[in-house]
CSV table of C-alpha atoms in Angstrom, one decimal:
chain,number,residue,atom,x,y,z
N,30,MET,CA,-15.4,-28.4,-52.5
N,31,ALA,CA,-17.0,-29.7,-55.6
N,32,THR,CA,-14.8,-31.5,-58.2
N,33,VAL,CA,-15.1,-32.1,-61.9
N,34,ILE,CA,-15.1,-35.8,-62.7
N,35,GLU,CA,-15.4,-35.7,-66.5
N,36,SER,CA,-16.1,-33.1,-69.2
N,37,ILE,CA,-17.7,-34.0,-72.6
N,38,GLU,CA,-17.4,-31.6,-75.4
N,39,GLY,CA,-20.5,-30.6,-77.5
N,40,HIS,CA,-21.0,-32.7,-80.6
N,41,TYR,CA,-23.4,-33.5,-83.3
N,42,ASP,CA,-25.1,-36.9,-83.4
N,43,VAL,CA,-26.1,-38.2,-86.8
N,44,GLN,CA,-29.5,-39.8,-87.0
N,45,ALA,CA,-30.5,-41.6,-90.2
N,46,SER,CA,-34.0,-41.2,-91.4
N,47,SER,CA,-35.9,-42.2,-94.6
N,48,TYR,CA,-35.2,-38.9,-96.3
N,49,GLY,CA,-31.5,-38.5,-95.2
N,50,GLU,CA,-29.5,-37.6,-92.2
N,51,ALA,CA,-30.3,-35.3,-89.3
N,52,TYR,CA,-27.6,-33.7,-87.3
N,53,ILE,CA,-28.7,-33.2,-83.6
N,54,TRP,CA,-26.7,-30.9,-81.4
N,55,CYS,CA,-25.7,-32.4,-78.0
N,56,PRO,CA,-24.3,-29.6,-75.9
N,57,ALA,CA,-21.1,-29.9,-73.8
N,58,ASN,CA,-21.6,-31.1,-70.3
N,59,THR,CA,-19.6,-32.0,-67.3
N,60,VAL,CA,-20.0,-34.5,-64.4
N,61,VAL,CA,-19.5,-32.8,-61.1
N,62,GLU,CA,-19.2,-34.5,-57.7
N,63,CYS,CA,-20.9,-32.1,-55.2
N,64,ASP,CA,-20.0,-31.6,-51.6
N,65,CYS,CA,-23.2,-33.5,-50.8
N,66,GLY,CA,-21.7,-36.6,-52.4
N,67,GLN,CA,-23.9,-36.7,-55.4
N,68,ARG,CA,-22.6,-36.9,-58.9
N,69,THR,CA,-24.6,-34.7,-61.3
N,70,VAL,CA,-24.4,-34.1,-65.0
N,71,LEU,CA,-24.3,-30.3,-65.5
N,72,SER,CA,-24.2,-28.1,-68.6
N,73,GLY,CA,-23.9,-24.4,-69.3
N,74,SER,CA,-27.6,-23.9,-68.8
N,75,HIS,CA,-28.1,-26.3,-65.9
N,76,THR,CA,-25.6,-25.6,-63.1
N,77,VAL,CA,-27.5,-26.4,-59.9
N,78,CYS,CA,-27.1,-29.7,-58.0
N,79,SER,CA,-30.3,-31.3,-56.5
N,80,CYS,CA,-29.1,-30.2,-53.1
N,81,GLY,CA,-29.3,-26.6,-54.2
N,82,ALA,CA,-25.6,-25.8,-54.6
N,83,ASP,CA,-24.8,-23.7,-57.7
N,84,HIS,CA,-21.7,-24.8,-59.5
N,85,ALA,CA,-21.9,-22.2,-62.3
N,86,ALA,CA,-18.3,-21.1,-62.0
N,87,LEU,CA,-16.9,-24.6,-61.9
N,88,VAL,CA,-19.0,-25.7,-64.9
N,89,ARG,CA,-18.0,-22.5,-66.9
N,90,GLU,CA,-14.3,-23.1,-66.2
N,91,ALA,CA,-14.6,-26.8,-67.1
N,92,LEU,CA,-16.4,-26.1,-70.4
N,93,ALA,CA,-14.5,-23.0,-71.4
N,94,PHE,CA,-12.0,-24.8,-73.5
N,95,LEU,CA,-14.5,-27.1,-75.2
N,96,ARG,CA,-15.4,-25.5,-78.6
N,97,VAL,CA,-16.8,-27.6,-81.5
N,98,SER,CA,-17.4,-26.3,-85.0
N,99,HIS,CA,-20.3,-27.4,-87.2
N,100,PRO,CA,-19.7,-30.4,-89.4
N,101,TRP,CA,-19.8,-28.3,-92.5
N,102,GLU,CA,-17.7,-25.4,-91.1
N,103,VAL,CA,-14.6,-26.2,-93.2
N,104,ASP,CA,-16.7,-26.5,-96.4
N,105,TYR,CA,-18.5,-23.2,-95.6
N,106,GLN,CA,-15.2,-21.3,-95.0
N,107,GLU,CA,-13.8,-22.7,-98.3
N,108,TRP,CA,-17.0,-21.6,-100.1
N,109,ARG,CA,-16.6,-18.1,-98.6
N,110,ARG,CA,-13.0,-17.8,-99.7
N,111,ASN,CA,-14.0,-18.8,-103.3
N,112,LEU,CA,-17.1,-16.7,-103.4
N,113,GLY,CA,-15.6,-14.2,-105.8
N,114,GLU,CA,-15.1,-16.8,-108.4
N,115,PHE,CA,-18.8,-17.5,-108.7
N,116,LEU,CA,-20.0,-13.9,-108.7
N,117,ILE,CA,-20.6,-12.1,-112.0
N,118,SER,CA,-21.2,-8.4,-112.5
N,119,GLU,CA,-24.6,-7.0,-113.3
N,120,GLU,CA,-23.4,-5.9,-116.8
N,121,ILE,CA,-22.3,-9.4,-117.7
N,122,TYR,CA,-25.5,-10.8,-116.5
N,123,GLN,CA,-27.6,-8.3,-118.6
N,124,TRP,CA,-25.4,-9.0,-121.6
N,125,GLU,CA,-25.9,-12.8,-121.2
N,126,LEU,CA,-29.7,-12.3,-120.9
N,127,SER,CA,-29.8,-10.2,-124.1
N,128,ARG,CA,-27.9,-12.9,-126.0
N,129,LEU,CA,-30.7,-15.4,-125.1
N,130,ASP,CA,-33.2,-13.4,-127.2
């Protein structure tokens, strides 16, 4: 019976560059000790041990509770809630354009 040794949730790594920061997604993975004795790092897309045993169900169960949001998710949701404050009607927009002349 294969066992889960460790599960690591998905996360963003920040890499600095000359023009700013890049956020690189690192998917969730889990370390599984197979019946063959080998410890393997498996993910949602890679579930087969080198001996050929498929641990898809075990990996799916181990990673099911690991959900990570995007670093800007909170800011985005706040922007969505306040979206109505920034929108103006077409009539007001046309009126403002006419006042520029």
